[in-house]
Coordinates of C-alpha atoms and ligand atoms in Angstrom, one line a residue:
M1 CA 166.8 133.5 -130.7
L2 CA 163.1 134.1 -130.0
E3 CA 161.3 135.4 -133.0
Y4 CA 159.7 138.3 -131.2
S5 CA 161.0 141.0 -128.9
M6 CA 160.7 140.6 -125.2
L7 CA 161.6 144.2 -124.4
Y8 CA 159.4 145.9 -121.8
P9 CA 157.1 148.4 -123.6
R10 CA 158.2 152.0 -123.4
E11 CA 157.4 155.3 -125.0
T12 CA 160.2 157.1 -126.7
V13 CA 160.5 159.5 -129.6
S14 CA 160.1 156.5 -132.0
R15 CA 157.8 154.2 -129.9
R16 CA 154.2 154.4 -128.6
C17 CA 152.6 152.4 -125.9
V18 CA 148.9 152.6 -124.7
S19 CA 147.6 150.6 -121.8
M20 CA 144.7 148.3 -122.6
D21 CA 144.1 147.5 -119.0
G22 CA 140.5 147.8 -117.8
L23 CA 137.3 146.0 -118.2
W24 CA 137.3 143.4 -121.0
K25 CA 134.5 141.1 -122.2
F26 CA 134.8 137.5 -121.1
Q27 CA 133.0 134.2 -121.7
F28 CA 133.6 130.6 -120.8
D29 CA 133.7 128.2 -123.8
E30 CA 133.0 124.9 -122.1
T31 CA 132.4 122.8 -125.2
S32 CA 135.3 124.5 -127.1
Q33 CA 132.9 125.5 -129.9
G34 CA 133.9 129.2 -129.9
V35 CA 136.1 129.0 -132.9
A36 CA 133.5 127.0 -134.9
N37 CA 130.9 129.5 -133.8
N38 CA 132.9 132.5 -134.9
W39 CA 133.5 134.0 -131.5
M40 CA 136.6 135.8 -132.7
N41 CA 134.2 138.1 -134.5
G42 CA 132.3 138.9 -131.3
L43 CA 131.4 137.0 -128.1
P44 CA 127.7 136.1 -128.1
N45 CA 127.0 136.5 -124.4
P46 CA 129.9 138.1 -122.6
I47 CA 130.3 139.4 -119.0
D48 CA 132.7 142.1 -117.8
M49 CA 136.1 141.0 -116.6
P50 CA 138.9 143.1 -115.2
V51 CA 142.4 142.9 -116.7
P52 CA 144.9 142.3 -115.3
A53 CA 143.5 139.7 -112.8
S54 CA 142.9 136.0 -112.5
F55 CA 139.2 135.4 -113.4
N56 CA 138.7 132.9 -110.6
D57 CA 137.9 134.8 -107.4
F58 CA 135.5 137.3 -108.7
F59 CA 132.8 134.6 -109.1
T60 CA 130.4 133.7 -106.3
D61 CA 129.7 130.2 -107.8
K62 CA 132.2 127.4 -107.5
E63 CA 131.9 126.1 -111.1
S64 CA 133.2 129.4 -112.4
R65 CA 136.0 129.8 -109.8
E66 CA 137.2 126.2 -110.5
Y67 CA 136.6 126.5 -114.3
V68 CA 139.1 124.5 -116.4
G69 CA 139.1 124.6 -120.2
D70 CA 138.7 127.3 -122.9
F71 CA 137.6 130.9 -122.2
W72 CA 137.6 134.1 -124.2
Y73 CA 138.6 137.7 -123.5
E74 CA 137.7 140.5 -126.0
T75 CA 138.2 144.2 -126.2
E76 CA 138.4 147.0 -128.7
V77 CA 141.3 149.3 -129.3
F78 CA 141.6 152.5 -131.4
V79 CA 144.7 152.7 -133.7
P80 CA 145.4 156.3 -134.8
A81 CA 146.3 156.9 -138.4
E82 CA 149.5 158.8 -137.3
W83 CA 150.9 155.4 -136.6
K84 CA 150.9 154.3 -140.2
G85 CA 154.3 153.0 -141.2
K86 CA 155.0 151.5 -137.8
E87 CA 154.6 147.9 -136.6
I88 CA 151.5 147.8 -134.5
A89 CA 151.1 145.0 -132.0
V90 CA 149.3 144.0 -128.8
R91 CA 151.7 143.0 -126.1
F92 CA 150.4 140.7 -123.4
G93 CA 152.3 140.5 -120.0
S94 CA 151.1 136.9 -119.8
A95 CA 148.2 134.7 -120.6
T96 CA 147.8 131.6 -118.4
H97 CA 148.5 128.9 -119.6
R98 CA 148.2 129.3 -123.4
A99 CA 146.5 131.7 -125.7
T100 CA 145.5 132.3 -129.4
V101 CA 145.1 135.9 -130.4
Y102 CA 142.8 137.2 -133.1
I103 CA 142.9 140.7 -134.6
N104 CA 139.6 141.8 -136.2
G105 CA 138.7 138.1 -136.4
V106 CA 142.0 136.8 -137.9
Q107 CA 144.3 134.6 -135.9
V108 CA 147.8 136.1 -135.6
M109 CA 149.5 134.5 -132.6
Y110 CA 149.6 131.4 -130.5
H111 CA 151.7 131.3 -127.3
E112 CA 152.2 128.6 -124.7
G113 CA 153.4 129.2 -121.2
G114 CA 151.5 131.2 -118.6
F115 CA 154.1 133.5 -117.2
M116 CA 155.8 135.2 -120.0
P117 CA 155.1 138.2 -122.3
F118 CA 154.3 137.8 -126.0
V119 CA 153.5 140.1 -128.8
A120 CA 150.7 139.7 -131.3
V121 CA 151.6 141.7 -134.4
M122 CA 148.5 143.3 -136.1
G123 CA 150.2 143.5 -139.5
E124 CA 147.9 143.9 -142.4
H125 CA 144.9 143.3 -140.2
V126 CA 145.1 146.6 -138.5
R127 CA 142.4 149.3 -139.2
Y128 CA 143.6 152.8 -138.8
N129 CA 141.4 155.5 -137.2
E130 CA 139.0 152.8 -136.2
K131 CA 138.4 150.5 -133.3
N132 CA 140.0 147.1 -133.7
R133 CA 138.6 144.0 -132.1
I134 CA 141.1 142.0 -130.1
S135 CA 140.0 138.5 -129.1
V136 CA 142.0 136.0 -127.0
L137 CA 141.1 132.4 -126.7
V138 CA 142.8 131.3 -123.4
N139 CA 143.1 127.8 -122.0
N140 CA 144.1 126.8 -118.5
E141 CA 144.4 123.0 -118.6
L142 CA 147.3 121.3 -116.9
T143 CA 149.1 118.6 -118.8
A144 CA 152.1 116.3 -118.6
T145 CA 154.0 118.2 -121.2
N146 CA 153.6 121.8 -120.0
I147 CA 155.0 123.5 -117.0
P148 CA 153.8 123.8 -114.3
V149 CA 153.0 120.0 -114.6
G150 CA 149.7 118.5 -113.6
E151 CA 146.6 116.7 -114.9
T152 CA 143.1 117.7 -116.0
K153 CA 140.5 115.3 -114.6
V154 CA 137.0 115.0 -116.1
L155 CA 134.4 114.6 -113.3
P156 CA 131.4 112.3 -113.8
N157 CA 129.2 115.4 -114.3
G158 CA 131.4 116.3 -117.3
K159 CA 133.2 119.3 -115.6
K160 CA 136.9 119.5 -116.0
M161 CA 139.0 119.9 -112.9
A162 CA 142.7 120.9 -112.4
K163 CA 144.9 118.4 -110.6
P164 CA 148.2 120.2 -110.1
Y165 CA 151.3 118.4 -109.1
F166 CA 152.1 121.6 -107.2
D167 CA 150.8 123.5 -104.1
F168 CA 149.2 126.7 -105.5
F169 CA 145.8 127.4 -106.9
N170 CA 145.7 127.1 -110.7
Y171 CA 144.8 130.8 -111.2
A172 CA 144.3 131.8 -114.8
G173 CA 143.4 134.5 -117.3
L174 CA 145.1 137.7 -118.4
Q175 CA 147.0 138.2 -115.2
R176 CA 149.3 140.9 -116.3
S177 CA 149.0 144.2 -118.2
V178 CA 148.2 144.4 -121.9
N179 CA 149.5 147.2 -124.1
L180 CA 149.0 148.4 -127.6
I181 CA 152.4 149.2 -128.9
A182 CA 153.8 150.9 -132.1
T183 CA 157.4 150.3 -133.0
P184 CA 159.4 151.4 -136.0
I185 CA 159.7 148.7 -138.7
E186 CA 163.5 148.9 -138.3
N187 CA 163.9 148.4 -134.6
I188 CA 165.8 147.4 -131.6
K189 CA 164.7 143.9 -130.7
D190 CA 166.9 143.2 -127.7
Y191 CA 170.0 144.1 -125.9
T192 CA 172.3 142.4 -123.5
V193 CA 174.8 143.8 -121.0
W194 CA 177.6 142.2 -118.9
F195 CA 180.2 143.7 -116.7
E196 CA 183.9 143.6 -115.8
L197 CA 185.1 145.6 -112.8
E198 CA 188.5 147.1 -112.7
E199 CA 190.2 149.5 -110.3
N200 CA 188.0 152.7 -110.4
K201 CA 186.6 151.6 -113.7
A202 CA 183.8 149.4 -115.0
K203 CA 183.4 147.9 -118.5
V204 CA 179.8 147.6 -119.5
N205 CA 179.9 145.2 -122.5
Y206 CA 176.9 145.2 -124.7
T207 CA 175.3 143.7 -127.7
V208 CA 172.2 145.0 -129.5
D209 CA 170.0 142.8 -131.6
S210 CA 168.1 144.6 -134.3
N211 CA 166.8 144.0 -137.8
T212 CA 168.8 146.8 -139.5
N213 CA 172.4 147.6 -140.6
K214 CA 172.0 151.2 -139.9
E215 CA 174.2 152.9 -137.3
I216 CA 173.6 152.0 -133.6
C217 CA 174.6 154.4 -130.8
V218 CA 174.6 153.4 -127.2
A219 CA 174.9 155.9 -124.3
L220 CA 174.9 155.6 -120.5
Y221 CA 173.6 158.2 -118.1
D222 CA 174.0 158.4 -114.3
E223 CA 171.2 159.2 -111.9
N224 CA 171.7 162.9 -112.4
G225 CA 171.2 162.5 -116.1
T226 CA 174.8 163.1 -116.9
Q227 CA 176.2 161.2 -119.8
V228 CA 179.0 159.0 -118.6
A229 CA 179.9 156.8 -121.6
T230 CA 179.0 156.3 -125.3
S231 CA 179.8 153.7 -127.9
I232 CA 178.9 153.0 -131.5
G233 CA 178.0 149.7 -133.1
K234 CA 175.9 146.6 -132.5
E235 CA 178.4 145.5 -129.9
G236 CA 180.9 147.3 -127.9
V237 CA 182.1 148.4 -124.5
L238 CA 181.0 151.4 -122.4
I239 CA 183.8 152.5 -120.1
V240 CA 182.6 154.0 -116.9
E241 CA 185.2 155.8 -114.8
N242 CA 184.6 155.7 -111.0
P243 CA 181.4 153.7 -111.3
I244 CA 178.8 153.6 -108.6
L245 CA 178.1 149.9 -108.2
W246 CA 174.7 148.3 -107.7
K247 CA 174.8 146.8 -104.2
V248 CA 172.5 144.7 -102.1
R249 CA 169.9 147.0 -100.5
D250 CA 171.9 150.0 -101.9
A251 CA 171.0 150.2 -105.5
Y252 CA 172.4 152.6 -108.1
L253 CA 170.9 152.6 -111.6
Y254 CA 172.3 153.9 -114.8
K255 CA 170.1 154.6 -117.8
I256 CA 171.1 153.0 -121.0
V257 CA 169.8 154.6 -124.2
I258 CA 170.1 152.7 -127.5
E259 CA 169.4 154.4 -130.8
I260 CA 169.3 153.5 -134.5
F261 CA 170.3 156.4 -136.7
E262 CA 170.1 157.2 -140.3
G263 CA 172.3 160.3 -140.8
D264 CA 170.8 162.7 -138.2
T265 CA 167.4 161.0 -138.0
I266 CA 166.5 158.8 -135.1
I267 CA 164.9 155.6 -136.6
D268 CA 164.4 153.9 -133.2
R269 CA 165.2 154.7 -129.5
Y270 CA 164.9 152.4 -126.5
Y271 CA 165.9 153.0 -122.9
D272 CA 166.2 150.9 -119.8
E273 CA 167.8 151.0 -116.3
I274 CA 170.7 148.8 -115.6
G275 CA 172.9 148.3 -112.5
I276 CA 176.6 147.7 -112.7
R277 CA 177.5 144.6 -110.6
T278 CA 179.0 141.2 -110.9
V279 CA 177.8 138.0 -109.4
E280 CA 179.6 134.7 -109.0
V281 CA 180.0 131.7 -106.7
K282 CA 183.5 131.0 -105.4
G283 CA 183.9 128.1 -103.0
T284 CA 181.1 128.3 -100.5
E285 CA 180.6 132.1 -101.1
I286 CA 178.0 134.0 -103.1
L287 CA 179.8 137.1 -104.3
L288 CA 178.3 140.3 -105.4
N289 CA 180.9 142.7 -106.8
G290 CA 183.4 140.3 -105.2
S291 CA 181.9 140.7 -101.7
P292 CA 180.2 137.8 -99.9
V293 CA 176.5 138.1 -99.3
Y294 CA 174.1 136.1 -97.1
L295 CA 170.6 135.7 -98.4
K296 CA 167.8 136.7 -96.1
G297 CA 164.3 136.5 -97.4
F298 CA 161.4 134.6 -98.8
G299 CA 159.9 132.2 -101.2
K300 CA 157.0 134.2 -102.5
H301 CA 153.9 133.9 -104.7
E302 CA 152.0 136.2 -106.9
D303 CA 148.9 135.8 -104.8
S304 CA 146.4 138.1 -103.1
D305 CA 142.7 138.5 -102.3
I306 CA 140.2 139.0 -105.1
I307 CA 142.7 139.4 -107.9
G308 CA 144.4 136.0 -107.4
R309 CA 147.6 136.0 -109.4
G310 CA 146.8 139.3 -111.1
F311 CA 149.5 142.0 -111.0
S312 CA 148.8 144.9 -108.7
Y313 CA 151.1 147.9 -108.1
P314 CA 149.5 148.4 -104.6
V315 CA 150.2 144.8 -103.5
M316 CA 153.7 144.9 -104.9
K317 CA 154.4 148.1 -103.1
R318 CA 153.1 146.7 -99.8
D319 CA 155.2 143.6 -100.2
F320 CA 158.4 145.5 -100.8
E321 CA 157.7 147.8 -97.8
L322 CA 157.2 144.7 -95.6
M323 CA 160.4 143.1 -96.9
K324 CA 162.3 146.2 -96.1
W325 CA 160.7 146.5 -92.7
I326 CA 161.7 142.9 -91.8
G327 CA 165.3 143.3 -92.9
A328 CA 165.1 140.9 -95.9
N329 CA 167.5 141.3 -98.9
S330 CA 166.2 138.7 -101.3
F331 CA 163.5 136.4 -102.6
R332 CA 162.8 133.6 -105.0
T333 CA 160.1 134.0 -107.6
S334 CA 158.7 130.6 -106.7
H335 CA 157.4 128.9 -108.8
Y336 CA 157.3 131.0 -112.0
P337 CA 158.8 134.2 -113.3
Y338 CA 156.9 137.2 -111.9
S339 CA 155.6 140.2 -113.7
E340 CA 158.2 142.5 -115.0
E341 CA 157.4 145.4 -112.7
M342 CA 158.5 143.2 -109.7
Y343 CA 162.1 143.0 -111.1
Q344 CA 162.1 146.7 -111.9
M345 CA 161.2 147.5 -108.2
A346 CA 163.8 145.0 -107.0
D347 CA 166.4 146.7 -109.2
R348 CA 165.5 150.0 -107.6
E349 CA 165.4 148.7 -104.0
G350 CA 168.5 146.5 -104.2
F351 CA 166.8 143.2 -103.6
L352 CA 168.4 140.0 -104.9
I353 CA 166.2 137.6 -106.9
I354 CA 166.5 133.9 -107.6
D355 CA 164.5 133.8 -110.8
E356 CA 162.5 130.5 -111.2
V357 CA 161.2 128.9 -114.3
P358 CA 157.7 127.3 -113.9
A359 CA 159.3 123.8 -113.8
V360 CA 157.3 122.7 -110.8
G361 CA 155.5 119.4 -110.5
L362 CA 158.2 117.2 -112.0
F363 CA 157.3 114.6 -109.3
A364 CA 154.0 112.8 -110.2
S365 CA 152.1 113.4 -107.1
I366 CA 149.3 115.7 -106.0
M367 CA 150.7 115.8 -102.5
N368 CA 154.4 115.7 -103.3
F369 CA 155.2 118.1 -100.5
L370 CA 154.1 115.4 -98.1
E371 CA 155.0 112.3 -100.0
A372 CA 158.6 113.3 -100.7
S373 CA 159.3 112.9 -97.0
S374 CA 158.0 109.4 -97.1
G375 CA 160.5 108.3 -99.8
K376 CA 157.9 107.8 -102.5
Q377 CA 159.2 107.4 -106.0
T378 CA 157.2 108.1 -109.2
A379 CA 159.7 107.4 -112.0
F380 CA 158.8 110.8 -113.3
F381 CA 161.6 111.2 -116.0
K382 CA 160.9 107.7 -117.4
R383 CA 157.5 108.8 -118.7
E384 CA 157.0 108.9 -122.5
T385 CA 156.1 112.6 -122.2
T386 CA 159.6 113.5 -121.0
P387 CA 161.1 114.5 -124.4
Q388 CA 158.2 116.9 -125.1
L389 CA 158.3 118.3 -121.6
L390 CA 162.0 119.0 -121.9
K391 CA 161.3 121.0 -125.1
T392 CA 158.7 123.1 -123.3
H393 CA 161.1 123.5 -120.3
L394 CA 164.0 124.7 -122.5
R395 CA 161.8 127.1 -124.3
A396 CA 160.6 128.5 -120.9
I397 CA 164.2 128.9 -119.8
E398 CA 165.1 130.7 -123.0
E399 CA 162.1 133.1 -122.6
M400 CA 162.9 133.8 -118.9
I401 CA 166.6 134.5 -119.5
T402 CA 165.9 136.6 -122.5
R403 CA 163.3 138.7 -120.6
D404 CA 165.2 139.0 -117.3
K405 CA 168.9 138.9 -118.1
N406 CA 169.7 142.6 -117.8
H407 CA 168.1 143.0 -114.4
P408 CA 170.8 143.6 -111.8
C409 CA 168.5 142.1 -109.2
V410 CA 168.6 138.7 -110.8
I411 CA 171.5 136.8 -109.3
S412 CA 170.6 133.2 -110.0
W413 CA 168.4 131.0 -112.2
S414 CA 166.3 128.4 -110.5
L415 CA 165.7 125.8 -113.2
L416 CA 163.4 123.4 -111.3
N417 CA 161.5 123.2 -108.1
E418 CA 161.4 119.9 -106.3
P419 CA 161.9 117.5 -109.2
E420 CA 162.3 113.8 -108.6
T421 CA 166.1 113.3 -108.5
T422 CA 166.3 109.8 -106.9
D423 CA 166.5 107.9 -110.2
E424 CA 169.3 108.0 -112.8
S425 CA 166.8 108.8 -115.5
A426 CA 166.7 112.4 -114.2
V427 CA 170.4 112.9 -115.0
P428 CA 170.4 113.4 -118.8
Y429 CA 167.4 115.8 -118.4
F430 CA 169.2 117.9 -115.8
E431 CA 172.3 117.9 -118.0
K432 CA 170.5 119.5 -120.9
V433 CA 168.6 122.0 -118.7
F434 CA 171.7 123.2 -116.9
E435 CA 173.9 123.4 -119.9
F436 CA 171.3 125.3 -121.9
A437 CA 170.9 128.0 -119.2
H438 CA 174.7 128.4 -118.9
E439 CA 175.0 128.7 -122.7
I440 CA 172.4 131.4 -123.2
D441 CA 173.2 133.6 -120.1
V442 CA 176.0 135.9 -121.1
Q443 CA 176.5 136.8 -117.4
K444 CA 176.9 133.1 -116.5
R445 CA 174.9 133.6 -113.3
P446 CA 174.9 130.7 -110.9
R447 CA 172.3 128.1 -111.6
T448 CA 170.3 126.2 -109.0
F449 CA 167.2 124.0 -108.4
A450 CA 165.3 123.4 -105.2
L451 CA 165.8 120.0 -103.7
I452 CA 162.8 118.1 -102.3
M453 CA 162.9 116.4 -98.9
N454 CA 163.9 113.0 -100.4
S455 CA 166.8 114.5 -102.5
L456 CA 169.4 113.6 -99.9
P457 CA 173.2 113.5 -100.1
H458 CA 173.1 109.7 -100.7
T459 CA 169.9 109.6 -102.8
C460 CA 170.0 112.7 -105.1
K461 CA 171.5 112.0 -108.5
C462 CA 171.5 115.6 -109.6
Y463 CA 172.8 118.0 -107.0
Q464 CA 176.2 118.2 -108.9
F465 CA 174.6 120.3 -111.6
S466 CA 173.8 123.1 -109.2
D467 CA 176.2 126.0 -108.6
I468 CA 174.3 126.8 -105.4
I469 CA 172.7 123.9 -103.5
S470 CA 169.2 124.9 -102.6
L471 CA 167.4 122.8 -100.0
N472 CA 163.6 122.8 -99.3
R473 CA 163.4 121.2 -95.8
Y474 CA 160.5 120.6 -93.5
Y475 CA 162.0 118.9 -90.4
G476 CA 159.7 119.7 -87.6
W477 CA 156.7 120.1 -89.9
Y478 CA 156.1 117.3 -92.4
L479 CA 158.6 115.2 -90.6
N480 CA 158.6 115.0 -86.8
G481 CA 156.4 118.0 -86.1
G482 CA 155.3 119.2 -82.7
Y483 CA 156.7 117.6 -79.5
E484 CA 158.8 115.4 -81.8
I485 CA 160.7 118.4 -83.0
S486 CA 163.9 117.4 -81.2
E487 CA 164.0 114.2 -83.2
G488 CA 163.4 116.3 -86.3
E489 CA 166.4 118.4 -85.4
E490 CA 168.5 115.3 -84.9
K491 CA 167.6 114.0 -88.4
F492 CA 168.2 117.5 -89.9
R493 CA 171.7 117.7 -88.4
K494 CA 172.4 114.2 -89.6
E495 CA 171.5 115.2 -93.2
M496 CA 173.6 118.4 -92.9
D497 CA 176.6 116.4 -91.6
A498 CA 176.3 114.1 -94.6
W499 CA 176.4 117.1 -96.9
K500 CA 179.4 118.4 -95.0
E501 CA 181.1 115.1 -95.4
L502 CA 180.7 115.3 -99.2
N503 CA 182.8 118.5 -99.1
L504 CA 181.2 120.0 -102.2
N505 CA 182.8 123.4 -101.6
R506 CA 179.7 125.2 -102.8
P507 CA 177.3 127.5 -101.1
F508 CA 174.1 126.0 -99.7
I509 CA 171.0 128.0 -99.1
F510 CA 167.5 127.1 -97.8
T511 CA 165.0 128.0 -100.4
E512 CA 162.1 126.6 -98.2
Y513 CA 161.4 125.8 -94.6
G514 CA 158.2 126.6 -92.8
A515 CA 155.3 125.7 -90.7
D516 CA 151.6 126.2 -91.4
T517 CA 150.3 128.7 -88.9
S518 CA 146.9 130.2 -88.3
A519 CA 146.9 133.9 -87.5
M520 CA 144.0 133.1 -85.2
E521 CA 145.7 130.5 -83.0
R522 CA 147.7 131.3 -79.8
K523 CA 148.7 128.5 -77.4
L524 CA 150.9 128.2 -74.4
P525 CA 152.7 125.8 -74.5
S526 CA 152.7 125.7 -78.3
V527 CA 150.9 123.3 -80.6
M528 CA 151.4 122.8 -84.3
W529 CA 149.5 125.5 -86.3
S530 CA 149.8 128.0 -83.4
Q531 CA 151.9 131.2 -83.8
E532 CA 154.1 130.0 -80.9
Y533 CA 154.9 126.8 -82.7
Q534 CA 155.9 128.7 -85.9
V535 CA 158.5 130.7 -83.9
E536 CA 159.8 127.6 -82.1
Y537 CA 160.1 125.8 -85.5
L538 CA 162.0 128.7 -87.0
E539 CA 164.4 128.9 -84.0
M540 CA 165.2 125.2 -84.3
N541 CA 165.9 125.6 -88.0
H542 CA 168.0 128.7 -87.6
N543 CA 170.1 126.9 -84.9
V544 CA 170.8 124.2 -87.5
F545 CA 171.6 126.8 -90.2
D546 CA 173.9 128.7 -87.9
S547 CA 175.9 125.6 -87.2
Y548 CA 177.1 125.1 -90.7
E549 CA 179.6 127.5 -92.3
F550 CA 178.6 126.6 -95.9
V551 CA 174.9 127.6 -95.4
K552 CA 174.8 131.0 -97.1
G553 CA 171.2 131.9 -97.1
E554 CA 167.7 131.4 -95.7
Q555 CA 164.5 132.1 -97.6
V556 CA 161.6 131.0 -95.5
W557 CA 158.4 129.5 -96.9
N558 CA 156.4 131.6 -97.4
F559 CA 156.3 135.4 -97.4
A560 CA 152.5 135.4 -97.1
D561 CA 149.6 132.9 -96.8
F562 CA 148.5 131.9 -100.3
Q563 CA 145.7 130.1 -102.1
T564 CA 146.0 126.4 -103.0
T565 CA 143.5 123.7 -104.1
E566 CA 141.3 122.6 -101.3
G567 CA 142.1 119.4 -99.3
I568 CA 142.6 117.9 -95.9
L569 CA 146.1 119.4 -95.6
R570 CA 145.2 122.9 -96.5
M571 CA 142.7 125.1 -94.6
N572 CA 141.6 127.6 -97.3
G573 CA 145.2 127.7 -98.6
N574 CA 148.8 127.3 -97.4
K575 CA 149.3 129.1 -94.1
K576 CA 153.1 129.1 -93.9
G577 CA 153.1 132.8 -94.4
I578 CA 155.1 135.0 -92.1
F579 CA 152.5 137.6 -93.1
T580 CA 148.8 136.8 -93.6
R581 CA 147.4 137.0 -97.1
Q582 CA 146.2 140.5 -96.2
R583 CA 149.9 141.4 -95.5
Q584 CA 149.7 141.8 -91.8
P585 CA 152.4 140.3 -89.5
K586 CA 152.1 137.0 -87.6
E587 CA 154.2 136.7 -84.4
A588 CA 157.1 135.2 -86.5
A589 CA 157.5 138.4 -88.4
F590 CA 158.8 140.2 -85.3
Y591 CA 161.1 137.3 -84.6
F592 CA 162.5 137.5 -88.1
K593 CA 162.9 141.3 -87.9
K594 CA 165.1 140.9 -84.9
R595 CA 167.2 138.1 -86.4
W596 CA 167.7 139.6 -89.9
E597 CA 168.4 143.1 -88.6
S598 CA 171.2 141.6 -86.5
L599 CA 172.7 139.4 -89.2
P600 CA 175.3 141.4 -91.2
E601 CA 174.9 141.4 -95.0
N602 CA 178.1 139.2 -95.3
Y603 CA 177.2 136.9 -92.4
K604 CA 179.6 133.9 -92.2
S605 CA 182.0 135.3 -94.8
H606 CA 185.7 134.5 -94.5
E607 CA 186.6 138.2 -94.8
Ligands
GCB1 C1 157.2 122.6 -101.1 C2 156.8 123.3 -102.4 C3 155.9 124.4 -102.1 C4 154.8 124.1 -101.1 C5 155.6 123.8 -99.8 C6 154.6 123.4 -98.7 O1 158.1 121.8 -101.0 O2 157.9 123.6 -103.1 O3 155.3 124.8 -103.4 O4 153.9 125.1 -100.9 O5 156.4 122.7 -100.0 O6 154.2 124.3 -97.9 O7 154.3 122.2 -98.5

């Protein structure tokens, strides 16, 4: 079990939560002398920096935007004396990719992994009725033993540069909200729910993790605020008569309230929203509450103008409105777990999420998206860094599942994106990763990973670990694009026939397929990069998908254009978006709207 609570911060009768979002102080620490020079007691020459946001795109000079290394954030926060007797902490939604936190100059926390919340407990270092200095030393270097995987190159001029083995800009900083929280000393650390559906009845099984032996009460309320079930104890069952189930694009949420009591006194109270639903894979079907569902949607990114990977309620709202407009029902959090607010909105809107751990770049190439089609091998899992990488990876899985396990929207765990699977050395690694996820997820959600182009039926050594086979395929783009697309289609069908031949009796979904498209280019007849070609490419792909009964979902790459590192294959970013980076539709968006609105939610089911 993780040593700190991952619970989303909330205010209740026993808990306090104050937003620390706003303008912080910020300073680059190019020579990593900040600690030696006592920067935790005050930055010598700071500038203003908004939180939450990536620091990169505010700058007008390239050295700052591309900066790799150590950098500092600092702010002050007032802690009222009324909070005496509580545990006071600063909760970071994330710090990319690693952070050391100092409270009034004293180091209290180190956290690795750029996409997960962590809590820095102020403990004895807190000063009541005063402002407290919070300093964070962040580092954004890419390494062989952290995920996402990449390298840090030192240029002849001494500047460090990010060399990602992945196709998105290495945005960094305090990209999610920061909160000051006060929690009772005896508190609720975590809770877990899982469901059994019976005729006109649901069993909501639960466990509560706390640091007390005092009485624990759990209650469930419907959307009208009516109490529908209660139970006492650290574990138990809440029986809901005539439950309203959480369904795809038709969400219903119950409020769960957990309390620690001493006699009549509430020691701690926490609440959350949960949806009653089951998810499983049976044969080639993905079943939600026992009903087959066909996934329609996107691979996404947390990416937008100016704020980079920073969380923004307005951008999130626009994205959900567009996904509803186009008739989507799902998305994958490619290539890292997203901010918690995204899952909360998906819970309310009834979207299905494939939740992905940041295990991207497990294929040692800066252009793996291209080189995978060429059959290149990099012996990735034979590197001496593999055991350490595995540890980091398992830890990231534990954090993701702990954080996201109670969301009804999360229907599957994606444990890797496009790893190298063509060598036997990948097998023991996969075994550990897949077993671990199964062991710690009480709901036993289906596990998957996204297969790169050269992970084919006869070359992939690892597909057997996947409960859902997820294919990233670019026939008609990286392979046989343009006028050669008919040959691409032939090769595509050949691959699909070979999968069919294997008779795996599992659902297949496409987690990626797409074509770079400039919103500025129109051309009749089409050429690659034009809006016309994007639609033709999609039509070809969908013809193939529609020919195979076992294909149970399509998540196009990508929801919107997004930033990448610069290079000859990317024109100011990846342009495979169905929407522009400003969230306006390309021609393909209207094509998708027509297709997805006409496909039933249970498309291709045997019902
Ligand atoms: C992939 C990667 C994704 C890239 C995409 C592309 O296979 O998973 O991160 O952005 O291809 O557009 O090349």
